[in-house]
Amino acid sequence: MSTDTPSADDGAAPSRAELEARVAELEAHVAELDAATDEDDGPPKMSIIATKGTLDMAYPPLILASTAAAFGYEVTVFHTFWGLDILHEERSKDLKLSAVGNPNMPLPNLLGALPGMDRLTTRMMEKRIADNDTATVEELLGTGLDMGVEFQACQMTIDLMGYDEADFYDGVTTGVGAATAIQDMAEADIQLLV
Amino acid sequence: MEDYEITETLDVTGQNCPMPVVKTKQAVDELDAGAVLEVLATDPGSVSDLGGWAETTDGVELLDQDADEADGRYTHYVRKTE
């Protein structure tokens, strides 16, 4: 049942004292909320999950991490599965670009599947990166580390891929798992899966 | 435009995203409050990127940007405010 016309016998209007008490109550509540907001006034946070290890997909997490650090963000990048290769001292220097699976590639998938084609597309990309003075994966990683980005290597996938903790760049955090990633994401203002 | 004196110059000519912003931040961190950093860049994206960075980041103020598109030179002036 509803009525748009307030009826006169809807009950007595609250007294002035009741209203004052209610205002005081609300003011106290607002003050509490303000105090709570001030407490977590620390730096903003970003959490990235990096799962890919191809040459093209290594760039987005590294570029966003170092840029966010420049914006004053506390950044963690959790590397898992092929994303570990970005942190792997040897493998990071030899990341490949796949010749198949990308319809924007200048050659048909059928040709891309031929032996040696991945090497060819990778060389082409590496040349473009050099010609364009784009930073290398290693440079971006070094810059990120300098800026205090925490690069984490997922322990379960280190073991799964048969890597050793010593294979990773100095400054990379090992011995972390999904719970660490969840905690970082829960506290972060920006969360990305790459 | 207010007057200011350049304290340091950072040369990021030839470097591309994200380096102009990242190196500017690193250079600003080394300066004292009130100092003005001149940033020399050739990346056309640096105009938008450094502008956005300065606007969003506490403790820095973008004083001026000088885009010479014909020459492909972009100069930025950033003051460290705190």
GROMACS .gro file of C-alpha atoms in nm:
model
  276
    1MET     CA    1   0.000   0.000   0.000
    2SER     CA    2   0.129   0.342  -0.078
    3THR     CA    3   0.009   0.691  -0.058
    4ASP     CA    4   0.160   1.011  -0.184
    5THR     CA    5  -0.034   1.229   0.051
    6PRO     CA    6   0.111   1.238   0.401
    7SER     CA    7  -0.170   1.200   0.645
    8ALA     CA    8  -0.197   1.414   0.951
    9ASP     CA    9  -0.227   1.122   1.193
   10ASP     CA   10   0.102   0.951   1.079
   11GLY     CA   11   0.237   0.983   1.430
   12ALA     CA   12   0.390   1.281   1.604
   13ALA     CA   13   0.683   1.463   1.439
   14PRO     CA   14   1.015   1.400   1.623
   15SER     CA   15   1.082   1.651   1.894
   16ARG     CA   16   1.363   1.902   1.868
   17ALA     CA   17   1.556   1.715   2.136
   18GLU     CA   18   1.524   1.389   1.941
   19LEU     CA   19   1.650   1.558   1.624
   20GLU     CA   20   1.944   1.712   1.808
   21ALA     CA   21   2.037   1.374   1.953
   22ARG     CA   22   2.020   1.219   1.606
   23VAL     CA   23   2.239   1.496   1.458
   24ALA     CA   24   2.497   1.448   1.733
   25GLU     CA   25   2.497   1.073   1.665
   26LEU     CA   26   2.551   1.125   1.292
   27GLU     CA   27   2.826   1.381   1.349
   28ALA     CA   28   3.012   1.135   1.569
   29HIS     CA   29   2.976   0.870   1.299
   30VAL     CA   30   3.112   1.105   1.028
   31ALA     CA   31   3.409   1.193   1.251
   32GLU     CA   32   3.481   0.820   1.291
   33LEU     CA   33   3.470   0.767   0.915
   34ASP     CA   34   3.701   1.064   0.856
   35ALA     CA   35   3.951   0.926   1.103
   36ALA     CA   36   3.939   0.585   0.933
   37THR     CA   37   4.002   0.744   0.593
   38ASP     CA   38   4.301   0.938   0.728
   39GLU     CA   39   4.455   0.622   0.868
   40ASP     CA   40   4.513   0.451   0.533
   41ASP     CA   41   4.656   0.762   0.380
   42GLY     CA   42   4.973   0.572   0.279
   43PRO     CA   43   5.090   0.551  -0.081
   44PRO     CA   44   4.848   0.405  -0.337
   45LYS     CA   45   4.917   0.047  -0.442
   46MET     CA   46   4.916  -0.149  -0.765
   47SER     CA   47   4.928  -0.526  -0.804
   48ILE     CA   48   5.002  -0.693  -1.137
   49ILE     CA   49   4.993  -1.063  -1.214
   50ALA     CA   50   5.228  -1.142  -1.507
   51THR     CA   51   5.156  -1.479  -1.666
   52LYS     CA   52   5.300  -1.444  -2.016
   53GLY     CA   53   5.660  -1.480  -2.131
   54THR     CA   54   5.653  -1.381  -2.497
   55LEU     CA   55   5.855  -1.079  -2.606
   56ASP     CA   56   5.546  -0.867  -2.669
   57MET     CA   57   5.369  -0.963  -2.347
   58ALA     CA   58   5.674  -0.897  -2.128
   59TYR     CA   59   5.644  -0.524  -2.194
   60PRO     CA   60   5.303  -0.423  -2.054
   61PRO     CA   61   5.366  -0.534  -1.693
   62LEU     CA   62   5.718  -0.385  -1.689
   63ILE     CA   63   5.613  -0.051  -1.841
   64LEU     CA   64   5.308  -0.015  -1.618
   65ALA     CA   65   5.503  -0.116  -1.307
   66SER     CA   66   5.781   0.139  -1.356
   67THR     CA   67   5.536   0.412  -1.458
   68ALA     CA   68   5.315   0.350  -1.155
   69ALA     CA   69   5.625   0.364  -0.935
   70ALA     CA   70   5.699   0.705  -1.091
   71PHE     CA   71   5.347   0.809  -0.985
   72GLY     CA   72   5.433   0.714  -0.628
   73TYR     CA   73   5.256   0.377  -0.626
   74GLU     CA   74   5.386   0.085  -0.423
   75VAL     CA   75   5.396  -0.183  -0.692
   76THR     CA   76   5.417  -0.560  -0.674
   77VAL     CA   77   5.434  -0.779  -0.984
   78PHE     CA   78   5.363  -1.146  -0.922
   79HIS     CA   79   5.519  -1.357  -1.199
   80THR     CA   80   5.380  -1.701  -1.258
   81PHE     CA   81   5.401  -1.966  -1.531
   82TRP     CA   82   5.566  -1.816  -1.844
   83GLY     CA   83   5.576  -1.477  -1.672
   84LEU     CA   84   5.867  -1.618  -1.469
   85ASP     CA   85   6.084  -1.597  -1.782
   86ILE     CA   86   6.079  -1.216  -1.758
   87LEU     CA   87   6.264  -1.243  -1.425
   88HIS     CA   88   6.490  -1.529  -1.536
   89GLU     CA   89   6.839  -1.391  -1.597
   90GLU     CA   90   6.911  -1.610  -1.902
   91ARG     CA   91   6.566  -1.663  -2.047
   92SER     CA   92   6.469  -1.295  -2.025
   93LYS     CA   93   6.736  -1.216  -2.285
   94ASP     CA   94   6.587  -1.467  -2.524
   95LEU     CA   95   6.211  -1.403  -2.515
   96LYS     CA   96   6.036  -1.492  -2.839
   97LEU     CA   97   5.753  -1.354  -3.044
   98SER     CA   98   5.517  -1.619  -3.178
   99ALA     CA   99   5.465  -1.622  -3.555
  100VAL     CA  100   5.124  -1.789  -3.515
  101GLY     CA  101   4.810  -1.708  -3.326
  102ASN     CA  102   4.822  -1.336  -3.405
  103PRO     CA  103   4.612  -1.243  -3.710
  104ASN     CA  104   4.786  -0.902  -3.725
  105MET     CA  105   5.117  -1.067  -3.814
  106PRO     CA  106   5.228  -0.984  -4.168
  107LEU     CA  107   5.233  -1.351  -4.261
  108PRO     CA  108   4.960  -1.616  -4.265
  109ASN     CA  109   4.940  -1.862  -3.975
  110LEU     CA  110   5.006  -2.148  -4.215
  111LEU     CA  111   5.348  -2.002  -4.304
  112GLY     CA  112   5.409  -1.895  -3.946
  113ALA     CA  113   5.389  -2.260  -3.845
  114LEU     CA  114   5.693  -2.345  -4.058
  115PRO     CA  115   6.019  -2.417  -3.874
  116GLY     CA  116   6.227  -2.108  -3.797
  117MET     CA  117   5.940  -1.861  -3.833
  118ASP     CA  118   5.929  -1.774  -3.462
  119ARG     CA  119   6.296  -1.685  -3.485
  120LEU     CA  120   6.226  -1.464  -3.785
  121THR     CA  121   5.937  -1.272  -3.624
  122THR     CA  122   6.137  -1.237  -3.302
  123ARG     CA  123   6.432  -1.088  -3.493
  124MET     CA  124   6.198  -0.848  -3.671
  125MET     CA  125   6.054  -0.735  -3.340
  126GLU     CA  126   6.396  -0.703  -3.176
  127LYS     CA  127   6.510  -0.487  -3.467
  128ARG     CA  128   6.205  -0.264  -3.430
  129ILE     CA  129   6.267  -0.230  -3.058
  130ALA     CA  130   6.629  -0.130  -3.126
  131ASP     CA  131   6.540   0.107  -3.414
  132ASN     CA  132   6.273   0.277  -3.207
  133ASP     CA  133   6.505   0.317  -2.905
  134THR     CA  134   6.251   0.130  -2.698
  135ALA     CA  135   6.400   0.006  -2.371
  136THR     CA  136   6.487  -0.363  -2.356
  137VAL     CA  137   6.317  -0.602  -2.115
  138GLU     CA  138   6.636  -0.613  -1.907
  139GLU     CA  139   6.657  -0.232  -1.888
  140LEU     CA  140   6.294  -0.200  -1.785
  141LEU     CA  141   6.334  -0.465  -1.519
  142GLY     CA  142   6.646  -0.290  -1.383
  143THR     CA  143   6.463   0.043  -1.378
  144GLY     CA  144   6.167  -0.113  -1.199
  145LEU     CA  145   6.395  -0.265  -0.935
  146ASP     CA  146   6.572   0.072  -0.892
  147MET     CA  147   6.236   0.236  -0.833
  148GLY     CA  148   6.140  -0.009  -0.562
  149VAL     CA  149   5.900  -0.228  -0.759
  150GLU     CA  150   5.874  -0.568  -0.592
  151PHE     CA  151   5.906  -0.841  -0.853
  152GLN     CA  152   5.789  -1.172  -0.712
  153ALA     CA  153   5.857  -1.515  -0.862
  154CYS     CA  154   5.582  -1.765  -0.779
  155GLN     CA  155   5.740  -2.055  -0.591
  156MET     CA  156   5.504  -2.326  -0.714
  157THR     CA  157   5.572  -2.246  -1.080
  158ILE     CA  158   5.950  -2.211  -1.020
  159ASP     CA  159   5.938  -2.574  -0.909
  160LEU     CA  160   5.695  -2.672  -1.185
  161MET     CA  161   5.913  -2.524  -1.461
  162GLY     CA  162   6.226  -2.677  -1.310
  163TYR     CA  163   6.390  -2.338  -1.244
  164ASP     CA  164   6.623  -2.260  -0.957
  165GLU     CA  165   6.585  -1.959  -0.728
  166ALA     CA  166   6.940  -1.857  -0.823
  167ASP     CA  167   6.833  -1.828  -1.190
  168PHE     CA  168   6.652  -1.501  -1.123
  169TYR     CA  169   6.788  -1.146  -1.119
  170ASP     CA  170   6.917  -1.008  -0.789
  171GLY     CA  171   6.640  -0.829  -0.607
  172VAL     CA  172   6.365  -1.065  -0.722
  173THR     CA  173   6.153  -1.201  -0.437
  174THR     CA  174   6.112  -1.579  -0.430
  175GLY     CA  175   5.932  -1.808  -0.189
  176VAL     CA  176   5.590  -1.650  -0.242
  177GLY     CA  177   5.260  -1.804  -0.344
  178ALA     CA  178   4.905  -1.726  -0.445
  179ALA     CA  179   4.814  -1.607  -0.094
  180THR     CA  180   5.075  -1.331  -0.119
  181ALA     CA  181   4.929  -1.227  -0.454
  182ILE     CA  182   4.576  -1.222  -0.311
  183GLN     CA  183   4.688  -1.013  -0.015
  184ASP     CA  184   4.858  -0.764  -0.247
  185MET     CA  185   4.552  -0.748  -0.473
  186ALA     CA  186   4.318  -0.701  -0.177
  187GLU     CA  187   4.520  -0.401  -0.059
  188ALA     CA  188   4.577  -0.256  -0.406
  189ASP     CA  189   4.399   0.034  -0.573
  190ILE     CA  190   4.478  -0.111  -0.917
  191GLN     CA  191   4.488  -0.484  -0.997
  192LEU     CA  192   4.585  -0.619  -1.336
  193LEU     CA  193   4.624  -0.963  -1.488
  194VAL     CA  194   4.858  -0.967  -1.786
  195MET     CA  195   5.420   3.274  -1.676
  196GLU     CA  196   5.619   3.311  -1.358
  197ASP     CA  197   5.997   3.331  -1.364
  198TYR     CA  198   6.203   3.038  -1.257
  199GLU     CA  199   6.564   2.930  -1.267
  200ILE     CA  200   6.658   2.588  -1.395
  201THR     CA  201   6.840   2.385  -1.132
  202GLU     CA  202   6.917   2.069  -1.332
  203THR     CA  203   6.872   1.942  -1.684
  204LEU     CA  204   6.773   1.586  -1.767
  205ASP     CA  205   6.836   1.466  -2.120
  206VAL     CA  206   6.604   1.185  -2.230
  207THR     CA  207   6.627   1.258  -2.601
  208GLY     CA  208   6.591   0.941  -2.807
  209GLN     CA  209   6.416   0.757  -2.525
  210ASN     CA  210   6.059   0.639  -2.540
  211CYS     CA  211   5.772   0.551  -2.311
  212PRO     CA  212   5.796   0.494  -2.019
  213MET     CA  213   6.147   0.632  -1.978
  214PRO     CA  214   6.083   1.011  -1.994
  215VAL     CA  215   5.840   0.990  -1.700
  216VAL     CA  216   6.039   0.729  -1.509
  217LYS     CA  217   6.371   0.914  -1.542
  218THR     CA  218   6.206   1.247  -1.458
  219LYS     CA  219   6.072   1.095  -1.137
  220GLN     CA  220   6.416   0.954  -1.051
  221ALA     CA  221   6.581   1.292  -1.122
  222VAL     CA  222   6.322   1.483  -0.916
  223ASP     CA  223   6.385   1.251  -0.621
  224GLU     CA  224   6.747   1.371  -0.617
  225LEU     CA  225   6.650   1.740  -0.602
  226ASP     CA  226   6.571   1.971  -0.311
  227ALA     CA  227   6.228   2.126  -0.268
  228GLY     CA  228   6.189   2.432  -0.488
  229ALA     CA  229   6.434   2.307  -0.752
  230VAL     CA  230   6.333   2.319  -1.117
  231LEU     CA  231   6.417   2.034  -1.354
  232GLU     CA  232   6.440   2.091  -1.726
  233VAL     CA  233   6.360   1.775  -1.924
  234LEU     CA  234   6.477   1.748  -2.285
  235ALA     CA  235   6.282   1.487  -2.480
  236THR     CA  236   6.211   1.378  -2.836
  237ASP     CA  237   5.918   1.147  -2.756
  238PRO     CA  238   5.596   1.324  -2.866
  239GLY     CA  239   5.408   1.121  -2.603
  240SER     CA  240   5.613   1.290  -2.333
  241VAL     CA  241   5.390   1.600  -2.352
  242SER     CA  242   5.079   1.415  -2.242
  243ASP     CA  243   5.265   1.168  -2.020
  244LEU     CA  244   5.465   1.422  -1.820
  245GLY     CA  245   5.160   1.648  -1.792
  246GLY     CA  246   4.948   1.365  -1.654
  247TRP     CA  247   5.225   1.249  -1.424
  248ALA     CA  248   5.280   1.597  -1.277
  249GLU     CA  249   4.908   1.651  -1.228
  250THR     CA  250   4.857   1.320  -1.048
  251THR     CA  251   5.177   1.308  -0.844
  252ASP     CA  252   5.215   1.491  -0.512
  253GLY     CA  253   5.514   1.715  -0.468
  254VAL     CA  254   5.568   1.817  -0.829
  255GLU     CA  255   5.433   2.097  -1.044
  256LEU     CA  256   5.457   2.129  -1.421
  257LEU     CA  257   5.565   2.487  -1.488
  258ASP     CA  258   5.579   2.483  -1.865
  259GLN     CA  259   5.602   2.265  -2.173
  260ASP     CA  260   5.761   2.373  -2.495
  261ALA     CA  261   5.674   2.157  -2.796
  262ASP     CA  262   5.874   2.218  -3.111
  263GLU     CA  263   5.698   1.972  -3.339
  264ALA     CA  264   5.890   2.070  -3.650
  265ASP     CA  265   6.219   1.982  -3.478
  266GLY     CA  266   6.071   1.695  -3.279
  267ARG     CA  267   6.194   1.847  -2.952
  268TYR     CA  268   5.983   1.862  -2.641
  269THR     CA  269   6.108   2.048  -2.334
  270HIS     CA  270   5.938   2.027  -1.997
  271TYR     CA  271   5.992   2.226  -1.678
  272VAL     CA  272   5.902   2.059  -1.352
  273ARG     CA  273   5.930   2.211  -1.006
  274LYS     CA  274   5.971   1.998  -0.696
  275THR     CA  275   5.730   2.155  -0.450
  276GLU     CA  276   5.792   1.951  -0.135
   0.00000   0.00000   0.00000
